[in-house]
Amino acid sequence: MLGTANATAEPLELALYARDAGVAEGHAVAVCWPATGAQLAAAVRVARAHGRPFVVRGSGTGLAGGATPLGDPVVIVTTRLDRILEVDARSRVAWVEPGVLNLDLSRAVRHLGLHYAPDPSSQQACTIGGNVGTNAGGPHCLAYGVTSAHVLAVEVVLPDGEVALLGGLAPDEPGYDLRGCFVGSEGTMGAATRIAVRLTPDPPEVATMLCAFASVEDAAATVSETIASGVLPAALEMMDAPITRAVEDFVGAGYPRDAQAVLLVEVDGLPAGVAEQAAQVEAIARAHGATAVRTAADEAERALLWKGRKSAFGAIARIAPDYYLHDAVVPRTRLVEVLGEIARIAAAHRLLVMNVFHAGDGNLHPLIVFDGREPGTWQRVRAAGTAILEACLDAGGVLTGEHGVGVEKRDLMPRLFGPDDLDAQARLRDAFDPDGAANPMKVLPRGSRCGELQRVPEGTWI
Amino acid sequence: MDLTPLQEAVASARTVVAVGARTQWRIGEPVAPDAAVVRAPAGVVRHEPADMTVTVGAGTPFGDLDRVLAAAGQECPLDPADPRATVGGVLAAGLSGLRRLRLGPLRDLVLEVRVVLGDGRVVKGGGPTVKNVTGYDLPRLYVGSLGTLGVLAQVTLRCRPRPTVSRWCRAPEPPPAGTRPSAVLWDGERVQVCFEGVRADVDAQCRGLPEIDGPVLPAGAHRGRISVPPGAVRPLAASLAALRGLRWCAQLGVGTVHVATDDVPALVAAREAAHAHGGWLLCEQGAPGLPAFGRPLPNAALMRRVKDAFDPDGKFAPGRLPLAGAPAAGARA
């Protein structure tokens, strides 16, 4: 049905799909590129008929190994499913195929005064289908919510090959929120073939501010007080000194090189509310010793400020050949102490860590930069990464805010969830995928099902 | 919060129904009358104003929660019609309030749930932070589950700044583009609109419009809630307007249409109109004997498997959700 041109088992091609943008590596037995939803469904059925699991992937920008093929699966690539099927400006809904790139959707509806709100840093490259898989976030999710808040319905191929429409355009579909279960399930509940997303009207007024500080503590305290004061910014991003300088060298966004930390704050809405909130943010920043507060004068300056933030990861290449990007969330009231702890951990492991993150919702992205060619470095990077996650959990945080669990954090799940909690999650997954055929060995560690460890393996001599 | 009494009550009963304030008791099919009544604990466990999160016992009346949050200049827009409704009840019923247009649906407000399962175990899903994708999304699964997957015992909710001004106005037509209403209600003749925010913005949007005390929704002995794609509201309205004795009011931009009547046949006809426009009519009040949903639930087989995964003995709210192949209540107890 797919034709030989759209599927391969050539070892060299398979190797290209052995991992995503994370570090975990796997192995696919075949890769295919369906061009229609029916072909995607057929690919799932063919894989199952041959006793193979399947892994669906978009652009492979995921950082947690969610698209790493484990269990010798068939990899189904959605990049050819890249059509925007329908845009209903009046109802503010678009139907898209899973391979549509995140930014392409916003570009396609810009002339209507609309956009697609979730805006991960990889939005030029990542697909909406992949965003649905990880329940992706982005700077503007602070006010507008992560992917799940923007997905109204998903047509999916369930792991048994059946096609089902989960959710719908009507506001209250009766029964369980299967759509909500599917979004963020990291490909373990089936494959999306069509997605209905909510489009967000562009705000009538936007103010984008850059606040510079002489210490990370002052910046973090400004974040906490801004949230506590009742301002709900559209975005509230923080960058520490090393990343600020790297970005400035890279794109010349006008960030102050002497600052120890900068905040990029955006407030939007109606004119008076924007003016009031911008004034509030500025007052709070100045009360915490901001050395400079600058508001973008026009759209060009605003775009430049954002370009700096979104180029952060590209800028790292100028400092060291490798980086390991983490993703964890802590309560916003604990930012100051957790950032201090991260600095201590990095120092103890003789590593450079940079921080560029969604401060407004406590979503940390500690970035360890290093040269992997130096012997022993990887071990230190891994040890420091685990210690950082532990510190976040100890502060009442969670393992991931937007990248997903994948394989990277799978075995840390018991740090956050007890055996009964994991058992419940495993039961939910099994309801969708009783054979464990969809993206096996992801999200939940082995032994999540109650009694799983006690079960006598098939063929055991007893 | 001590959940032990609830755990024991659940574990020792053959079938169980969690009860809040019974303000939305008509939602879903009737529960088997012999199910043991249990109640989730009430009280605010922890409000973190600087994090804008609040943890409460699911039995907490919404009004109590709202008072605590208001004292800190915050709110959690669960927005039940009756403030005596409990947090757990509102979430289990899953019906969003009138401000959904701007503030989003209920399901996006829940960060963490603690649920008592049939054998008395407590299961946690989600997490306490405002952003979290760690593991499967149990909080959203429980919103709208009508108490059929376990008893919601304790929840952590997202809060937001309480608007300085919140004002309802009457208007001749829906507000123009460029405004940011929290709700736009339309009954075919007039519009009721809610604006919120700082005073200058609210004043500018309300200019020339008469202020009203609050929204008026259709009244009647028998009430229902239609849910259609938002683009279908106007064609649906044309069908509803032709029904004698039916009063209706639509949430424009959302797709929820509140209907009320004193004659059950009018509600039945409204349901047929809803189906014709790709939607549903859920019975909310009265209408004795009228099926709660009116059509088989979508994906019932998959929902059945989810139900069995969390409630293998059919212990919770037996009868509430009509899923094919239901085991007899308490079959394996």
Short mmCIF file of N, CA and C in Angstrom, two decimals, chain A residues 102-222:
data_model
loop_
_atom_site.label_atom_id
_atom_site.label_comp_id
_atom_site.label_asym_id
_atom_site.label_seq_id
_atom_site.Cartn_x
_atom_site.Cartn_y
_atom_site.Cartn_z
N ASN A 102 4.90 23.26 13.43
CA ASN A 102 4.25 24.17 14.37
C ASN A 102 4.20 25.60 13.82
N LEU A 103 5.34 26.13 13.39
CA LEU A 103 5.37 27.53 12.95
C LEU A 103 4.63 27.72 11.63
N ASP A 104 4.61 26.68 10.79
CA ASP A 104 3.89 26.79 9.51
C ASP A 104 2.41 27.05 9.74
N LEU A 105 1.86 26.46 10.79
CA LEU A 105 0.44 26.68 11.07
C LEU A 105 0.21 28.14 11.46
N SER A 106 1.04 28.66 12.36
CA SER A 106 0.87 30.06 12.75
C SER A 106 1.04 30.99 11.55
N ARG A 107 2.01 30.67 10.69
CA ARG A 107 2.21 31.50 9.50
C ARG A 107 0.99 31.47 8.59
N ALA A 108 0.40 30.29 8.47
CA ALA A 108 -0.73 30.13 7.53
C ALA A 108 -1.97 30.88 8.00
N VAL A 109 -2.10 31.16 9.27
CA VAL A 109 -3.31 31.83 9.76
C VAL A 109 -3.05 33.26 10.21
N ARG A 110 -1.80 33.72 10.01
CA ARG A 110 -1.43 35.06 10.47
C ARG A 110 -2.32 36.13 9.85
N HIS A 111 -2.65 35.99 8.55
CA HIS A 111 -3.46 37.02 7.88
C HIS A 111 -4.88 37.10 8.44
N LEU A 112 -5.26 36.11 9.24
CA LEU A 112 -6.59 36.12 9.85
C LEU A 112 -6.56 36.73 11.25
N GLY A 113 -5.36 37.16 11.68
CA GLY A 113 -5.24 37.71 13.03
C GLY A 113 -5.25 36.62 14.08
N LEU A 114 -4.83 35.42 13.68
CA LEU A 114 -4.84 34.27 14.58
C LEU A 114 -3.45 33.65 14.64
N HIS A 115 -3.22 32.86 15.66
CA HIS A 115 -1.99 32.07 15.72
C HIS A 115 -2.24 30.81 16.54
N TYR A 116 -1.27 29.88 16.44
CA TYR A 116 -1.33 28.66 17.25
C TYR A 116 -0.43 28.91 18.47
N ALA A 117 -1.02 28.90 19.66
CA ALA A 117 -0.33 29.45 20.84
C ALA A 117 0.90 28.67 21.31
N PRO A 118 0.87 27.34 21.42
CA PRO A 118 2.07 26.66 21.92
C PRO A 118 3.27 26.91 20.99
N ASP A 119 4.36 27.40 21.54
CA ASP A 119 5.48 27.82 20.71
C ASP A 119 6.81 27.30 21.25
N PRO A 120 7.05 25.98 21.16
CA PRO A 120 8.32 25.45 21.62
C PRO A 120 9.49 26.11 20.88
N SER A 121 10.66 26.10 21.51
CA SER A 121 11.82 26.74 20.88
C SER A 121 12.12 26.14 19.52
N SER A 122 11.75 24.88 19.34
CA SER A 122 12.01 24.18 18.07
C SER A 122 10.88 24.37 17.07
N GLN A 123 10.07 25.42 17.24
CA GLN A 123 8.82 25.50 16.48
C GLN A 123 9.00 25.60 14.97
N GLN A 124 10.20 25.96 14.51
CA GLN A 124 10.41 25.97 13.06
C GLN A 124 10.55 24.56 12.52
N ALA A 125 10.91 23.62 13.40
CA ALA A 125 11.23 22.26 12.94
C ALA A 125 10.27 21.21 13.46
N CYS A 126 9.65 21.44 14.62
CA CYS A 126 8.87 20.37 15.24
C CYS A 126 7.46 20.32 14.65
N THR A 127 6.84 19.14 14.71
CA THR A 127 5.52 18.95 14.11
C THR A 127 4.43 19.04 15.17
N ILE A 128 3.23 19.38 14.71
CA ILE A 128 2.09 19.44 15.62
C ILE A 128 1.84 18.04 16.20
N GLY A 129 2.01 16.99 15.38
CA GLY A 129 1.81 15.63 15.90
C GLY A 129 2.78 15.32 17.03
N GLY A 130 4.04 15.73 16.85
CA GLY A 130 5.01 15.53 17.92
C GLY A 130 4.66 16.35 19.15
N ASN A 131 4.17 17.57 18.93
CA ASN A 131 3.73 18.41 20.05
C ASN A 131 2.60 17.74 20.83
N VAL A 132 1.69 17.10 20.10
CA VAL A 132 0.59 16.38 20.76
C VAL A 132 1.16 15.22 21.57
N GLY A 133 2.16 14.54 21.00
CA GLY A 133 2.76 13.41 21.70
C GLY A 133 3.36 13.81 23.03
N THR A 134 4.09 14.91 23.05
CA THR A 134 4.77 15.30 24.29
C THR A 134 3.96 16.28 25.12
N ASN A 135 2.82 16.76 24.60
CA ASN A 135 2.08 17.84 25.24
C ASN A 135 3.02 19.04 25.40
N ALA A 136 3.57 19.46 24.27
CA ALA A 136 4.66 20.44 24.26
C ALA A 136 4.22 21.80 24.80
N GLY A 137 5.22 22.53 25.28
CA GLY A 137 4.97 23.87 25.82
C GLY A 137 5.65 24.93 24.99
N GLY A 138 6.21 25.91 25.67
CA GLY A 138 6.85 27.04 25.01
C GLY A 138 6.65 28.27 25.86
N PRO A 139 7.38 29.37 25.53
CA PRO A 139 7.30 30.56 26.38
C PRO A 139 5.87 31.06 26.60
N HIS A 140 5.06 31.08 25.56
CA HIS A 140 3.74 31.67 25.70
C HIS A 140 2.70 30.75 26.32
N CYS A 141 3.14 29.57 26.78
CA CYS A 141 2.20 28.68 27.46
C CYS A 141 1.91 29.15 28.87
N LEU A 142 2.70 30.13 29.36
CA LEU A 142 2.45 30.64 30.71
C LEU A 142 1.02 31.15 30.83
N ALA A 143 0.59 31.96 29.88
CA ALA A 143 -0.76 32.50 29.95
C ALA A 143 -1.75 31.66 29.15
N TYR A 144 -1.26 30.98 28.12
CA TYR A 144 -2.20 30.36 27.19
C TYR A 144 -2.33 28.85 27.35
N GLY A 145 -1.46 28.23 28.18
CA GLY A 145 -1.58 26.79 28.41
C GLY A 145 -0.78 25.99 27.40
N VAL A 146 -0.43 24.76 27.79
CA VAL A 146 0.36 23.89 26.93
C VAL A 146 -0.55 23.23 25.89
N THR A 147 0.03 22.34 25.09
CA THR A 147 -0.67 21.80 23.92
C THR A 147 -2.06 21.26 24.23
N SER A 148 -2.20 20.56 25.35
CA SER A 148 -3.50 19.94 25.65
C SER A 148 -4.64 20.95 25.69
N ALA A 149 -4.31 22.20 26.07
CA ALA A 149 -5.35 23.23 26.13
C ALA A 149 -5.73 23.71 24.73
N HIS A 150 -5.00 23.28 23.72
CA HIS A 150 -5.23 23.77 22.36
C HIS A 150 -5.63 22.68 21.38
N VAL A 151 -5.75 21.45 21.88
CA VAL A 151 -6.16 20.35 21.02
C VAL A 151 -7.60 19.98 21.35
N LEU A 152 -8.47 20.12 20.36
CA LEU A 152 -9.89 19.86 20.59
C LEU A 152 -10.25 18.42 20.27
N ALA A 153 -9.62 17.87 19.26
CA ALA A 153 -9.95 16.52 18.83
C ALA A 153 -8.74 15.91 18.13
N VAL A 154 -8.61 14.61 18.24
CA VAL A 154 -7.55 13.89 17.54
C VAL A 154 -8.15 12.64 16.92
N GLU A 155 -7.94 12.49 15.63
CA GLU A 155 -8.28 11.21 15.01
C GLU A 155 -7.06 10.33 15.15
N VAL A 156 -7.25 9.15 15.72
CA VAL A 156 -6.08 8.30 15.99
C VAL A 156 -6.28 6.90 15.42
N VAL A 157 -5.15 6.30 15.08
CA VAL A 157 -5.13 4.87 14.81
C VAL A 157 -4.75 4.22 16.13
N LEU A 158 -5.66 3.48 16.69
CA LEU A 158 -5.35 2.81 17.96
C LEU A 158 -4.38 1.66 17.66
N PRO A 159 -3.69 1.18 18.69
CA PRO A 159 -2.68 0.14 18.43
C PRO A 159 -3.24 -1.13 17.80
N ASP A 160 -4.56 -1.35 17.88
CA ASP A 160 -5.12 -2.53 17.22
C ASP A 160 -5.50 -2.24 15.77
N GLY A 161 -5.19 -1.03 15.28
CA GLY A 161 -5.47 -0.70 13.89
C GLY A 161 -6.80 -0.01 13.67
N GLU A 162 -7.65 0.02 14.71
CA GLU A 162 -8.93 0.71 14.59
C GLU A 162 -8.71 2.23 14.59
N VAL A 163 -9.57 2.94 13.86
CA VAL A 163 -9.48 4.40 13.84
C VAL A 163 -10.58 4.97 14.74
N ALA A 164 -10.23 5.92 15.57
CA ALA A 164 -11.21 6.53 16.48
C ALA A 164 -11.00 8.03 16.52
N LEU A 165 -12.10 8.77 16.67
CA LEU A 165 -12.01 10.22 16.86
C LEU A 165 -12.16 10.49 18.35
N LEU A 166 -11.12 11.04 18.96
CA LEU A 166 -11.14 11.33 20.39
C LEU A 166 -11.39 12.82 20.58
N GLY A 167 -12.36 13.16 21.41
CA GLY A 167 -12.74 14.56 21.57
C GLY A 167 -13.57 15.00 20.39
N GLY A 168 -13.79 16.30 20.27
CA GLY A 168 -14.60 16.81 19.17
C GLY A 168 -14.68 18.31 19.28
N LEU A 169 -15.36 18.91 18.32
CA LEU A 169 -15.43 20.37 18.31
C LEU A 169 -16.51 20.89 19.25
N ALA A 170 -17.46 20.04 19.62
CA ALA A 170 -18.47 20.44 20.59
C ALA A 170 -17.79 20.54 21.97
N PRO A 171 -18.18 21.51 22.79
CA PRO A 171 -17.42 21.78 24.01
C PRO A 171 -17.49 20.68 25.06
N ASP A 172 -18.58 19.95 25.16
CA ASP A 172 -18.69 18.94 26.21
C ASP A 172 -19.07 17.60 25.63
N GLU A 173 -18.08 16.89 25.09
CA GLU A 173 -18.33 15.52 24.63
C GLU A 173 -18.59 14.67 25.86
N PRO A 174 -19.67 13.89 25.87
CA PRO A 174 -19.93 13.09 27.06
C PRO A 174 -18.95 11.93 27.20
N GLY A 175 -18.79 11.46 28.41
CA GLY A 175 -17.89 10.33 28.65
C GLY A 175 -16.50 10.80 29.03
N TYR A 176 -15.57 9.85 29.03
CA TYR A 176 -14.22 10.16 29.48
C TYR A 176 -13.46 11.01 28.47
N ASP A 177 -12.55 11.83 28.99
CA ASP A 177 -11.73 12.70 28.15
C ASP A 177 -10.57 11.89 27.56
N LEU A 178 -10.90 11.06 26.58
CA LEU A 178 -9.86 10.23 25.95
C LEU A 178 -8.86 11.08 25.19
N ARG A 179 -9.35 12.21 24.66
CA ARG A 179 -8.47 13.17 24.01
C ARG A 179 -7.38 13.63 24.99
N GLY A 180 -7.84 13.96 26.22
CA GLY A 180 -6.90 14.41 27.24
C GLY A 180 -5.89 13.33 27.61
N CYS A 181 -6.33 12.06 27.58
CA CYS A 181 -5.40 10.95 27.85
C CYS A 181 -4.36 10.84 26.75
N PHE A 182 -4.82 11.00 25.52
CA PHE A 182 -3.94 10.77 24.36
C PHE A 182 -2.86 11.85 24.26
N VAL A 183 -3.26 13.12 24.49
CA VAL A 183 -2.30 14.21 24.38
C VAL A 183 -1.26 14.05 25.50
N GLY A 184 -0.01 13.98 25.12
CA GLY A 184 1.05 13.80 26.12
C GLY A 184 1.36 12.35 26.42
N SER A 185 0.73 11.43 25.68
CA SER A 185 0.99 10.01 25.95
C SER A 185 2.21 9.50 25.20
N GLU A 186 2.91 10.40 24.53
CA GLU A 186 4.21 10.10 23.92
C GLU A 186 4.16 8.91 22.97
N GLY A 187 3.09 8.82 22.22
CA GLY A 187 3.00 7.79 21.20
C GLY A 187 2.69 6.40 21.73
N THR A 188 2.36 6.29 23.02
CA THR A 188 2.12 4.96 23.60
C THR A 188 0.65 4.56 23.56
N MET A 189 -0.20 5.40 22.97
CA MET A 189 -1.61 5.05 22.92
C MET A 189 -2.13 4.97 21.48
N GLY A 190 -1.22 5.11 20.52
CA GLY A 190 -1.65 5.07 19.13
C GLY A 190 -1.01 6.20 18.35
N ALA A 191 -1.50 6.40 17.11
CA ALA A 191 -0.90 7.38 16.21
C ALA A 191 -1.96 8.36 15.74
N ALA A 192 -1.67 9.65 15.84
CA ALA A 192 -2.61 10.67 15.37
C ALA A 192 -2.56 10.75 13.85
N THR A 193 -3.73 10.84 13.22
CA THR A 193 -3.77 11.02 11.77
C THR A 193 -4.31 12.40 11.38
N ARG A 194 -5.13 12.98 12.23
CA ARG A 194 -5.67 14.32 12.01
C ARG A 194 -5.86 14.96 13.37
N ILE A 195 -5.62 16.26 13.46
CA ILE A 195 -5.71 16.94 14.75
C ILE A 195 -6.50 18.23 14.57
N ALA A 196 -7.48 18.46 15.43
CA ALA A 196 -8.19 19.75 15.42
C ALA A 196 -7.61 20.61 16.53
N VAL A 197 -7.04 21.75 16.14
CA VAL A 197 -6.44 22.62 17.14
C VAL A 197 -7.19 23.94 17.23
N ARG A 198 -7.14 24.51 18.40
CA ARG A 198 -7.73 25.82 18.65
C ARG A 198 -6.75 26.90 18.17
N LEU A 199 -7.27 27.89 17.46
CA LEU A 199 -6.43 29.02 17.06
C LEU A 199 -6.74 30.19 17.99
N THR A 200 -5.70 30.92 18.35
CA THR A 200 -5.83 31.99 19.33
C THR A 200 -5.77 33.35 18.63
N PRO A 201 -6.69 34.27 18.97
CA PRO A 201 -6.63 35.59 18.36
C PRO A 201 -5.38 36.34 18.81
N ASP A 202 -4.74 37.05 17.90
CA ASP A 202 -3.59 37.86 18.27
C ASP A 202 -4.05 38.92 19.28
N PRO A 203 -3.22 39.18 20.29
CA PRO A 203 -3.65 40.17 21.29
C PRO A 203 -3.67 41.56 20.68
N PRO A 204 -4.63 42.39 21.10
CA PRO A 204 -4.71 43.74 20.54
C PRO A 204 -3.48 44.58 20.90
N GLU A 205 -2.89 44.30 22.05
CA GLU A 205 -1.77 45.12 22.51
C GLU A 205 -0.73 44.21 23.16
N VAL A 206 0.53 44.46 22.90
CA VAL A 206 1.60 43.65 23.49
C VAL A 206 2.70 44.60 23.98
N ALA A 207 3.23 44.31 25.17
CA ALA A 207 4.42 45.03 25.62
C ALA A 207 5.48 43.98 25.96
N THR A 208 6.65 44.11 25.34
CA THR A 208 7.74 43.17 25.58
C THR A 208 8.88 43.93 26.24
N MET A 209 9.29 43.43 27.40
CA MET A 209 10.29 44.16 28.19
C MET A 209 11.51 43.30 28.45
N LEU A 210 12.64 43.95 28.48
CA LEU A 210 13.88 43.29 28.84
C LEU A 210 14.35 43.93 30.14
N CYS A 211 14.50 43.12 31.18
CA CYS A 211 14.97 43.64 32.47
C CYS A 211 16.32 43.00 32.78
N ALA A 212 17.30 43.80 33.12
CA ALA A 212 18.63 43.29 33.44
C ALA A 212 18.89 43.38 34.94
N PHE A 213 19.63 42.40 35.45
CA PHE A 213 19.87 42.35 36.89
C PHE A 213 21.35 42.06 37.17
N ALA A 214 21.76 42.48 38.36
CA ALA A 214 23.15 42.26 38.76
C ALA A 214 23.32 40.89 39.42
N SER A 215 22.22 40.19 39.68
CA SER A 215 22.34 38.84 40.24
C SER A 215 21.15 37.99 39.81
N VAL A 216 21.39 36.69 39.74
CA VAL A 216 20.33 35.73 39.42
C VAL A 216 19.24 35.79 40.49
N GLU A 217 19.66 35.99 41.73
CA GLU A 217 18.70 36.04 42.83
C GLU A 217 17.69 37.18 42.64
N ASP A 218 18.21 38.35 42.22
CA ASP A 218 17.31 39.49 42.01
C ASP A 218 16.30 39.19 40.91
N ALA A 219 16.78 38.56 39.85
CA ALA A 219 15.88 38.23 38.74
C ALA A 219 14.82 37.22 39.19
N ALA A 220 15.27 36.20 39.92
CA ALA A 220 14.34 35.17 40.36
C ALA A 220 13.31 35.74 41.34
N ALA A 221 13.78 36.64 42.20
CA ALA A 221 12.85 37.26 43.15
C ALA A 221 11.83 38.12 42.41
N THR A 222 12.25 38.74 41.33
CA THR A 222 11.32 39.53 40.52
C THR A 222 10.25 38.63 39.91
#
